[in-house]
mmCIF file of C-alpha atoms and ligand atoms in Angstrom:
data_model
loop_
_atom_site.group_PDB
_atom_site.id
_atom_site.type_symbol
_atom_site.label_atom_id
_atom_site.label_comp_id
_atom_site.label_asym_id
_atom_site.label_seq_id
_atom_site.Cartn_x
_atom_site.Cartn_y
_atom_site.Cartn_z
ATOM 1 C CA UNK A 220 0.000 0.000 0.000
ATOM 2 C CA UNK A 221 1.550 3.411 -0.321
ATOM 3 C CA UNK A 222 1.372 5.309 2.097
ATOM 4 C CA UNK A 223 -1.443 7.845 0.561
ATOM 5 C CA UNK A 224 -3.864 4.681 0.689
ATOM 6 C CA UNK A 225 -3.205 4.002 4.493
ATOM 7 C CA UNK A 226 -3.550 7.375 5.001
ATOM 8 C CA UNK A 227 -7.215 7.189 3.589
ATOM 9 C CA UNK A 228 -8.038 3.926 4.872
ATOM 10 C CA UNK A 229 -7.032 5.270 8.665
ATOM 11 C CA UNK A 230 -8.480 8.247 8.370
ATOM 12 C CA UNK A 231 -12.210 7.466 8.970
ATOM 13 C CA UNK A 232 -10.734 5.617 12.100
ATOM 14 C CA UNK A 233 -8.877 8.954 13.686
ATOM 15 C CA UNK A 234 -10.589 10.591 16.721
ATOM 16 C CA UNK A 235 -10.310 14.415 17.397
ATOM 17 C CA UNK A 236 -7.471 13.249 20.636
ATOM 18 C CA UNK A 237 -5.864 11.295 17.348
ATOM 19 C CA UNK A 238 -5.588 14.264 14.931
ATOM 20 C CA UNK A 239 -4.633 16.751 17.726
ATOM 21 C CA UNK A 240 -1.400 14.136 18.766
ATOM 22 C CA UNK A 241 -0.673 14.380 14.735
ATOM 23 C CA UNK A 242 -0.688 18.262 14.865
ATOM 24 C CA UNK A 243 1.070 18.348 18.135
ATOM 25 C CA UNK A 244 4.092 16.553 16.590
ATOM 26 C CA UNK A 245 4.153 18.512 13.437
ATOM 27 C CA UNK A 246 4.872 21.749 15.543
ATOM 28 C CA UNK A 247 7.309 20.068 17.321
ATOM 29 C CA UNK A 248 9.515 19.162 14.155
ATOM 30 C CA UNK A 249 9.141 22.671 13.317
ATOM 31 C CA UNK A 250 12.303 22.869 15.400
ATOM 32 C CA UNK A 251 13.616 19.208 15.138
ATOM 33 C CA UNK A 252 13.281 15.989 13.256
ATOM 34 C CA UNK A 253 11.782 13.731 16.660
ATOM 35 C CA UNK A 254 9.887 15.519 19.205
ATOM 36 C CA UNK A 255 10.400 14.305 22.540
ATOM 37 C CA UNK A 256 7.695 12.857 24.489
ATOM 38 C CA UNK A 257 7.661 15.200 27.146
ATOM 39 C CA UNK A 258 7.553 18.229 25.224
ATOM 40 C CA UNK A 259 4.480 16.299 23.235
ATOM 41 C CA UNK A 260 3.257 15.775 27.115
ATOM 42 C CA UNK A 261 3.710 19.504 27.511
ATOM 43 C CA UNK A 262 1.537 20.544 24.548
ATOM 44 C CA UNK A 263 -0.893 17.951 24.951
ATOM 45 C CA UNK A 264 -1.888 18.991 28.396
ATOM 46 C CA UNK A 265 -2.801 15.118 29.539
ATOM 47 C CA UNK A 266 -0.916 13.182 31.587
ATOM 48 C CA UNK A 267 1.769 10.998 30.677
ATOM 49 C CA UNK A 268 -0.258 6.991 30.340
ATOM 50 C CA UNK A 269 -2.546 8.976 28.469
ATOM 51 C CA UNK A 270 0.122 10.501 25.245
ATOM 52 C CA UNK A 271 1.539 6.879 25.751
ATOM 53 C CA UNK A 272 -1.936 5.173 24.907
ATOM 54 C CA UNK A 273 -1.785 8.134 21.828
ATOM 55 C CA UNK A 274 1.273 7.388 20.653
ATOM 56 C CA UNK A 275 1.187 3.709 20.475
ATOM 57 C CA UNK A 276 -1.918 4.238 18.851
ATOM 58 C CA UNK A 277 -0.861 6.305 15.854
ATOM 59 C CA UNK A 278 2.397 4.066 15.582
ATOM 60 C CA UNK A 279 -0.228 0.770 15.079
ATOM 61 C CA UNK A 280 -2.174 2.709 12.451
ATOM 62 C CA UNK A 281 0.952 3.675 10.847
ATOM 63 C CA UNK A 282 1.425 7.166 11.015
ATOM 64 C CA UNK A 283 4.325 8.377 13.261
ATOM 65 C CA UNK A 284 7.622 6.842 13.755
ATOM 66 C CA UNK A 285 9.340 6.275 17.037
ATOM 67 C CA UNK A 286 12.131 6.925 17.300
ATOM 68 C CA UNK A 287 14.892 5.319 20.761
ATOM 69 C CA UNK A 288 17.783 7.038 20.640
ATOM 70 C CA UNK A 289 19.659 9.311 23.218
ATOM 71 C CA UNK A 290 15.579 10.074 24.227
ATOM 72 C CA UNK A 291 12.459 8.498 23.161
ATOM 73 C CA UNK A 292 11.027 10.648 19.863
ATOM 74 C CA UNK A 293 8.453 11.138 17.476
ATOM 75 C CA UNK A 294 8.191 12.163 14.160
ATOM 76 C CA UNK A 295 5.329 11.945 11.377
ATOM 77 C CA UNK A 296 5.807 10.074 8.264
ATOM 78 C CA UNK A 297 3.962 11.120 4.938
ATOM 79 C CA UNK A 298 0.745 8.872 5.625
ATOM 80 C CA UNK A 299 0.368 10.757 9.105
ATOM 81 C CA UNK A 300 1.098 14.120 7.107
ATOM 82 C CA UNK A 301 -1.892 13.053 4.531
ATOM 83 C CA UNK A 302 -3.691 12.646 7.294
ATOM 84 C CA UNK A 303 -3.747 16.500 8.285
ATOM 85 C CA UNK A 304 -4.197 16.941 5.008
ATOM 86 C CA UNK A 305 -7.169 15.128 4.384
ATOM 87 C CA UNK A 306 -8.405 16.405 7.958
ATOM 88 C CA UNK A 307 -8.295 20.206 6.468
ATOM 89 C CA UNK A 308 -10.129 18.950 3.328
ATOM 90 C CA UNK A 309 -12.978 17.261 4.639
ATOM 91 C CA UNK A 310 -13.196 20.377 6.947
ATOM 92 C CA UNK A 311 -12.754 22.979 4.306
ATOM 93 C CA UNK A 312 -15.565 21.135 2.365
ATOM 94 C CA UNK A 313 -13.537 20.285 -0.358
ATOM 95 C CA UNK A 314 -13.809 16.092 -0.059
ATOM 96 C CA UNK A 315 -15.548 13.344 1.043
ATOM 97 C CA UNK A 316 -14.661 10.494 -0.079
ATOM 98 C CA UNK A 317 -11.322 8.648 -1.669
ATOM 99 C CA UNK A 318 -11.749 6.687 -4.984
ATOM 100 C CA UNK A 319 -9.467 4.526 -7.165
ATOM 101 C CA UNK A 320 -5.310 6.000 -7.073
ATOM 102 C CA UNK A 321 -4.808 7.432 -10.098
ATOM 103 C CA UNK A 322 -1.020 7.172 -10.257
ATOM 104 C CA UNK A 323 1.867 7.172 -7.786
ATOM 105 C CA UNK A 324 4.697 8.744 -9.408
ATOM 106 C CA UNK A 325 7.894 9.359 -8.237
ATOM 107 C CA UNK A 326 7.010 12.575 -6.560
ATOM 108 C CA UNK A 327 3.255 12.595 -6.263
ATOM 109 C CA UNK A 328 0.329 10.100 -5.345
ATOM 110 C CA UNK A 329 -2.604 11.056 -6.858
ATOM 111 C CA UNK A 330 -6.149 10.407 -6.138
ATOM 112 C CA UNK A 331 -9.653 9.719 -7.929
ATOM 113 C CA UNK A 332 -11.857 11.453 -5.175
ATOM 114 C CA UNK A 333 -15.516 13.120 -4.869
ATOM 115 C CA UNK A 334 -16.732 16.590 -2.868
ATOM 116 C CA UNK A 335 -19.195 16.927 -1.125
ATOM 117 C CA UNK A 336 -21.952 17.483 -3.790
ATOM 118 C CA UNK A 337 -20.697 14.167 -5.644
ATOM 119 C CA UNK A 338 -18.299 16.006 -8.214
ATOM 120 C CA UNK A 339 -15.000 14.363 -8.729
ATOM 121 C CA UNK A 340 -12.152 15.836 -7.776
ATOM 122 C CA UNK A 341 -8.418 14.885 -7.958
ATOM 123 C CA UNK A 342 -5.975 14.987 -4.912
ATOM 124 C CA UNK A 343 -2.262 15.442 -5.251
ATOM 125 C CA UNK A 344 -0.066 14.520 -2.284
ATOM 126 C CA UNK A 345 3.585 15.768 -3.109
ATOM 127 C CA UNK A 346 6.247 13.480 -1.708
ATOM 128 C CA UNK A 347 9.907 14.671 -2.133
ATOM 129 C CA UNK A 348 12.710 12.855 -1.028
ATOM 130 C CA UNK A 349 10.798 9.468 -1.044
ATOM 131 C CA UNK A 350 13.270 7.808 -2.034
ATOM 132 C CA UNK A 351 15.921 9.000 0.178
ATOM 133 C CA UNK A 352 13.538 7.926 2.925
ATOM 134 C CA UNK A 353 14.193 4.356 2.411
ATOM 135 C CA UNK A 354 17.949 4.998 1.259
ATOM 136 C CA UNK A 355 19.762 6.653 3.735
ATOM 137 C CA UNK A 356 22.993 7.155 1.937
ATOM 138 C CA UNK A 357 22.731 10.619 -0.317
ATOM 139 C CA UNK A 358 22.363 10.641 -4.059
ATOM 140 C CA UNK A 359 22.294 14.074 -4.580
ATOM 141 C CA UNK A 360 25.147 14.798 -2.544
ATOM 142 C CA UNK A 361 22.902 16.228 0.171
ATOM 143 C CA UNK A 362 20.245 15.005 2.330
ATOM 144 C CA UNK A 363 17.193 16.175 4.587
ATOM 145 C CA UNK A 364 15.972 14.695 7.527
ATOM 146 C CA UNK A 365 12.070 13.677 7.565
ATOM 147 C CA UNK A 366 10.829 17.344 8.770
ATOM 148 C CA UNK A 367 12.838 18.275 5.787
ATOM 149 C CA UNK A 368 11.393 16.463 3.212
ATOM 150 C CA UNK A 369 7.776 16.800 4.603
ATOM 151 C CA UNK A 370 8.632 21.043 4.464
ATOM 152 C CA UNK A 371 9.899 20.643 1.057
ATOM 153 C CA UNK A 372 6.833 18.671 -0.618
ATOM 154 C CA UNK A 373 4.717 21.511 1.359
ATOM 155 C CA UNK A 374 6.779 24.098 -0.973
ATOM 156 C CA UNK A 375 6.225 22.185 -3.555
ATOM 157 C CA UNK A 376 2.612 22.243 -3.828
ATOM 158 C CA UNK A 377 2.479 25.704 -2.292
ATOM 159 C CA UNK A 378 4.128 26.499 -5.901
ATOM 160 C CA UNK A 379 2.139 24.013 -7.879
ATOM 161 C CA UNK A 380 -1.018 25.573 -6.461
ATOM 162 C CA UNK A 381 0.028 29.365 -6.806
ATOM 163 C CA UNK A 382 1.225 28.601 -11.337
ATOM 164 C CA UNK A 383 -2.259 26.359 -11.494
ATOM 165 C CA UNK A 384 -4.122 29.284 -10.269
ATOM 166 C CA UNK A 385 -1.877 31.648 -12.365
ATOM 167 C CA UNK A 386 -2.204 29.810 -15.275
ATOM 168 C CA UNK A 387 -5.945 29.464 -15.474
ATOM 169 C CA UNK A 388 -7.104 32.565 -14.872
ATOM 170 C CA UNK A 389 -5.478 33.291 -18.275
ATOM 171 C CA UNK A 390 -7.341 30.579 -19.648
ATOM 172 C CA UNK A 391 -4.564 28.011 -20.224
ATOM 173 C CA UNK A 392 -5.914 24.622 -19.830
ATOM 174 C CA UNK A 393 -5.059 23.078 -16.550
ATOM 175 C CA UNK A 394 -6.969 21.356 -14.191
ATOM 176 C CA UNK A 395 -9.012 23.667 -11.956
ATOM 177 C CA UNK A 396 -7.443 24.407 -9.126
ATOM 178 C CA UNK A 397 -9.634 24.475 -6.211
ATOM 179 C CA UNK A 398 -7.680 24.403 -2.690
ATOM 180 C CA UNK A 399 -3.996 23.450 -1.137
ATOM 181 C CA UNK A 400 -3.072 22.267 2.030
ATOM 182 C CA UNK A 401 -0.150 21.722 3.426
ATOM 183 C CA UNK A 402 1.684 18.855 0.545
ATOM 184 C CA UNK A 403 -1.125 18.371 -0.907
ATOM 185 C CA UNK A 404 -3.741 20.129 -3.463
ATOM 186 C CA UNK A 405 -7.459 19.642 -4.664
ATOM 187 C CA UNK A 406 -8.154 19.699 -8.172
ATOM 188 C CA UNK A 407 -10.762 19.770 -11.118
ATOM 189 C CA UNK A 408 -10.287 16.155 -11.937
ATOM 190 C CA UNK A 409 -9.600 14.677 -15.880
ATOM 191 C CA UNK A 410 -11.029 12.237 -17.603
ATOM 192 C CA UNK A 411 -8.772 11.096 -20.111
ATOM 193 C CA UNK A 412 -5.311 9.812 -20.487
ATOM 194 C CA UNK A 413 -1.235 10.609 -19.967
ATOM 195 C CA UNK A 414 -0.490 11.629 -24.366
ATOM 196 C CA UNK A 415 2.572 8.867 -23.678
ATOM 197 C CA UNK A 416 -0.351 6.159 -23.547
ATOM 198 C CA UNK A 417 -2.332 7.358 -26.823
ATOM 199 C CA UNK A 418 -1.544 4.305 -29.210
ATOM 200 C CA UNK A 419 -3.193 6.646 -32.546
ATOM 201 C CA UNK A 420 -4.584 9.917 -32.316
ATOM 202 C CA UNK A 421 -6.585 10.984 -35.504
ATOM 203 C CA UNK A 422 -5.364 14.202 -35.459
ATOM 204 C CA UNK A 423 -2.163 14.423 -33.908
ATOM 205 C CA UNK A 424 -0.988 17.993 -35.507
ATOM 206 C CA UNK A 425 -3.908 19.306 -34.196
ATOM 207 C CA UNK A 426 -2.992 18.115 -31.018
ATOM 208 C CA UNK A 427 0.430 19.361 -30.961
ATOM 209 C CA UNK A 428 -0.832 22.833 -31.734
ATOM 210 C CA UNK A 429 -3.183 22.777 -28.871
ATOM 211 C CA UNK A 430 -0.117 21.919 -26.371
ATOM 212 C CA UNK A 431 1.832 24.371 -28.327
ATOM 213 C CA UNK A 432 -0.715 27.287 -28.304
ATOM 214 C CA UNK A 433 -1.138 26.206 -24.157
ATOM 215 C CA UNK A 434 2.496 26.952 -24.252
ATOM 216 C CA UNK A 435 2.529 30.240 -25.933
ATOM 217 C CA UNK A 436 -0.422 31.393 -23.214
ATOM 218 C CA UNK A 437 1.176 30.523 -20.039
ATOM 219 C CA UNK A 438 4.523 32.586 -21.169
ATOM 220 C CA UNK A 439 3.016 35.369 -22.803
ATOM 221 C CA UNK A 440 -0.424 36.184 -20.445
ATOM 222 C CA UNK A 441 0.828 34.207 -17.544
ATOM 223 C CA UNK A 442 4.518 34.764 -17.723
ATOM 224 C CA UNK A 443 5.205 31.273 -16.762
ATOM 225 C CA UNK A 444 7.167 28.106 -17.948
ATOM 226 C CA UNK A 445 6.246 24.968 -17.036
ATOM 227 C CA UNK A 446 9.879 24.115 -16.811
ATOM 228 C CA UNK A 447 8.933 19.739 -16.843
ATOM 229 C CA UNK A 448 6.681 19.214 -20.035
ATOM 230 C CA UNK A 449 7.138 15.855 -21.731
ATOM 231 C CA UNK A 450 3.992 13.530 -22.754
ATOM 232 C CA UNK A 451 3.721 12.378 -19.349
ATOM 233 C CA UNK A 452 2.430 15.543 -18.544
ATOM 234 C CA UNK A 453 0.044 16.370 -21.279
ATOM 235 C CA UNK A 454 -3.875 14.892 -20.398
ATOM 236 C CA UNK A 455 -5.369 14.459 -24.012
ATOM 237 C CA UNK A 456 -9.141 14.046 -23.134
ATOM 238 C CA UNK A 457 -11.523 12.081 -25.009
ATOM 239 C CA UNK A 458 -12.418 14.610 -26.791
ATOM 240 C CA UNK A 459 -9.060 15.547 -28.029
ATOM 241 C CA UNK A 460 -8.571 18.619 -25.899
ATOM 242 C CA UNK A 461 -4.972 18.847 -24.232
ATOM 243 C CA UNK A 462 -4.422 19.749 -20.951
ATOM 244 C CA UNK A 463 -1.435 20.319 -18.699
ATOM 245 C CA UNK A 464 -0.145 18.932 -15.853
ATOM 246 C CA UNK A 465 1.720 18.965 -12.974
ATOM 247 C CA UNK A 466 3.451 22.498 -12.249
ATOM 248 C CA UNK A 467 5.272 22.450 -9.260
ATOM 249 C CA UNK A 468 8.701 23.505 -10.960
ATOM 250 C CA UNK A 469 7.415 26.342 -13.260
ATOM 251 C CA UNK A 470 9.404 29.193 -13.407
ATOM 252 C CA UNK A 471 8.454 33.109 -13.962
ATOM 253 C CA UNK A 472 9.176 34.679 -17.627
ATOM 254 C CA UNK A 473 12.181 36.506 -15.577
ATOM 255 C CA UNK A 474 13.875 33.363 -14.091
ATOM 256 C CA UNK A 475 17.474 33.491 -15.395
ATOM 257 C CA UNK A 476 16.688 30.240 -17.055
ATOM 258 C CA UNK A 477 13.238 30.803 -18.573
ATOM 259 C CA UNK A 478 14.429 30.790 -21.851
ATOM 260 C CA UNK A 479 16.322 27.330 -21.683
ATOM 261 C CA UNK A 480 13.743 25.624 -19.805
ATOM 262 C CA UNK A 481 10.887 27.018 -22.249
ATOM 263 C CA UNK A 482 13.343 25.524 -25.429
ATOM 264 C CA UNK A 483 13.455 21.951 -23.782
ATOM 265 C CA UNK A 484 10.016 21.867 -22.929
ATOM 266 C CA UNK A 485 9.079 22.512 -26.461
ATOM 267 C CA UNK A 486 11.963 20.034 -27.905
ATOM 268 C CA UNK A 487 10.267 17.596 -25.661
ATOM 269 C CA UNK A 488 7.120 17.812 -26.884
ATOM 270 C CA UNK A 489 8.060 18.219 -30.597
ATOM 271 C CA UNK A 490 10.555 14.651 -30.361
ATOM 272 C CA UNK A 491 7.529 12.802 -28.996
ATOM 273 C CA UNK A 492 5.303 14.210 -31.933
ATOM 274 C CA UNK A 493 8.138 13.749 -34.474
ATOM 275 C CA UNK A 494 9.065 10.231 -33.038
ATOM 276 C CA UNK A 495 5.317 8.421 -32.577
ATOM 277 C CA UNK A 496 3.258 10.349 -34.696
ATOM 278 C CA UNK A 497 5.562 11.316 -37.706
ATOM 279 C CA UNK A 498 4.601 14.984 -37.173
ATOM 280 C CA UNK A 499 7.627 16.577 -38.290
ATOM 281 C CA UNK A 500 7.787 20.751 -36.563
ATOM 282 C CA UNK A 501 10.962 22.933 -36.706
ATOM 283 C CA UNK A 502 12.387 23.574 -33.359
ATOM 284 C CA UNK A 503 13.137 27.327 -34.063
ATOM 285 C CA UNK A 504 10.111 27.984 -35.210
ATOM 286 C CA UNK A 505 8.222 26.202 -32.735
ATOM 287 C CA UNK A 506 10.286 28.241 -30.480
ATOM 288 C CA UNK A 507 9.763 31.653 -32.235
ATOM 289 C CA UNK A 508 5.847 30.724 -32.049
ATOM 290 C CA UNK A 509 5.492 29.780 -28.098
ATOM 291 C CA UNK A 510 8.027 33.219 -27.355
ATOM 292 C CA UNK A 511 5.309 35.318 -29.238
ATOM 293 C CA UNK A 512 7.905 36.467 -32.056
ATOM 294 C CA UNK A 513 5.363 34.980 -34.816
ATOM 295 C CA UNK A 514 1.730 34.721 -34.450
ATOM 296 C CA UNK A 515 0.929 31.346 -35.993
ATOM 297 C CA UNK A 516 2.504 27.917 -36.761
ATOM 298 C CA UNK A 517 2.465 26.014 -39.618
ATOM 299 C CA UNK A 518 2.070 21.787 -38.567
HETATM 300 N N1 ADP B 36 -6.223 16.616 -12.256
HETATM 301 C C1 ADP B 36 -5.976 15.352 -12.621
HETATM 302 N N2 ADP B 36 -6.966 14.584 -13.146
HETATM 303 C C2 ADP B 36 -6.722 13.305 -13.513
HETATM 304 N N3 ADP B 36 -5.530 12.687 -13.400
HETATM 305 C C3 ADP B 36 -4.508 13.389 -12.879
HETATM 306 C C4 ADP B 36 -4.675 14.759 -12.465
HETATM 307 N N4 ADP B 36 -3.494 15.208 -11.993
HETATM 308 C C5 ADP B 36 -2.641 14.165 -12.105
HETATM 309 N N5 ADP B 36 -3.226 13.079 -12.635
HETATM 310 C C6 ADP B 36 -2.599 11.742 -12.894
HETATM 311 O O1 ADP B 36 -1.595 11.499 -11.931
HETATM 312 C C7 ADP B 36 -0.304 11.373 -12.548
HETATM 313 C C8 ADP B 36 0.769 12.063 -11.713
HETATM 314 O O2 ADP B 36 0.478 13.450 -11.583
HETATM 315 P P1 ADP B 36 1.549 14.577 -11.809
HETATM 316 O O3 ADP B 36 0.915 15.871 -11.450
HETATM 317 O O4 ADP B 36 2.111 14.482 -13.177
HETATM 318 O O5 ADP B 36 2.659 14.240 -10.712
HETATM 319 P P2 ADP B 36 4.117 13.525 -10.793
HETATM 320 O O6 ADP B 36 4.449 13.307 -12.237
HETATM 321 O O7 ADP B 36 5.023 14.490 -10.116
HETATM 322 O O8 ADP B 36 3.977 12.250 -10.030
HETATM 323 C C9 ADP B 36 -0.479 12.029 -13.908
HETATM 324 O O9 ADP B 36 0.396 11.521 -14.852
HETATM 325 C C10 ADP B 36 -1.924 11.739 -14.244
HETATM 326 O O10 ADP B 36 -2.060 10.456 -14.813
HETATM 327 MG MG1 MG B 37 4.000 14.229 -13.949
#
């Protein structure tokens, strides 16, 4: 299970005592990575069998780790994070009710879920650093603790959630962005499928304009480039409309690498076209179309 679907599954089963321990020990990593009991004891205002009988309790349903070291600690891990998530959701009135996972990538789960008046929704929980989780050693020649990693994917959707709202109030087609808490976001949901996973298309230079022109918008009205476009992040509904996912690394028109990152998402897009579909587009021009130096493209 990841840890999105225990999060979901143990959520209907938290009490208010359950959610307040959660909240209690996400203030305390504010300042390090496990709290100490007593200063959970401190906060908690109960006495000391009773934060025992708490914190056994979230470590059965999976949500905190302990921690037995130089003192006994607590810290959350991402399902106990979804959990005050999901917890500011449901209270917002924003979701009630999980569906099917629509994808766990490497730095997102996301969820098939309904609001309150039965219309679907989508739910993204960021999740940086999963992977250094389980391997200790660093990769990237530096590493965060937990608190780290759980602050980090909180940035991250804090910045996926400001570019989706940028982006569609100038009408670029994204999903609708409808509310962000801490890691994790709530979103128009779409029905349709990754462009990597379209076998044909019947029109696929149509389709490539409609990414393209998407493009073009978000840097010209919305002074923004998505900065990770490939066709794993291109929805192409039923329909044939195009959308575009997943934002978190966009960059402002003024970034000092705008201009690179704008080039390689467009080579992206046009070496999928060129290499599954046969659709042949010249990168300059492609280029000179998104950066508003000509007004149309010729596919
Ligand atoms: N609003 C949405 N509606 C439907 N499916 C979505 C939505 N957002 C994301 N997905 C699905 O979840 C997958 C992962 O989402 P994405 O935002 O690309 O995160 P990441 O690639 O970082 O894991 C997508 O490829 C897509 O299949
Ligand atoms: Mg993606």
């Amino acid at each position: 299970m990841s840890s999105a679907e225990v999060a979901v599954q143990v959520y209907r089963m938290l009490e208010p005592e359950d959610l307040r321990m959660l909240q209690i020990i996400e203030t305390g990593m504010t300042s390090r990575e496990y709290v100490p009991k007593e200063q959970l004891q401190k906060y908690a205002k109960v006495p000391m069998d009773r934060v025992d009988f708490e914190l056994s309790r979230l470590d059965k349903l999976g949500l905190i780790y302990r921690m037995q070291g130089g003192y006994v600690g607590y810290t959350l891990n991402y399902s106990g994070y979804d959990c005050l998530a999901i917890n500011a959701f449901v209270k917002a009135g924003v979701l009630e009710a999980f569906g099917k996972s629509l994808g766990v990538g490497k730095e997102a789960d996301v969820f098939d879920a309904l609001n309150p008046k039965g219309t679907r929704v989508a739910v993204k929980f960021h999740r940086l650093g999963r992977v250094s989780f389980r391997q200790t050693r660093r990769k990237r020649g530096y590493t965060l603790d937990r608190a780290g990693w759980l602050f980090q994917s909180r940035l991250a959707a804090e910045k996926e959630f400001e570019a989706l709202k940028r982006v569609h109030a100038y009408g670029v087609a994204v999903p609708e962005p409808i509310f962000q808490n801490r890691h994790a976001i709530v979103m128009g949901m779409i029905e349709g499928g990754e462009l990597a996973r379209w076998r044909e298309l019947d029109e696929p230079a149509q389709v490539l304009q409609r990414i393209l022109a998407n493009v073009r918008l978000a840097f010209l009205d919305a002074d923004l480039v998505h900065g990770d476009l490939s066709e794993y992040n291109v929805i192409v509904k039923p329909d044939m409309d195009v959308l575009i996912i997943d934002w978190p690394q966009s960059v402002r028109r003024n970034h000092p690498n705008a201009e690179d990152l704008l080039v390689r998402d467009v080579k992206n897009i046009l070496v999928f076209f060129r290499r599954k579909f046969r659709v042949k587009v010249n990168l300059e021009s492609a280029c000179e179309f998104v950066s508003g130096k000509t007004q149309v493209l010729e596919v």
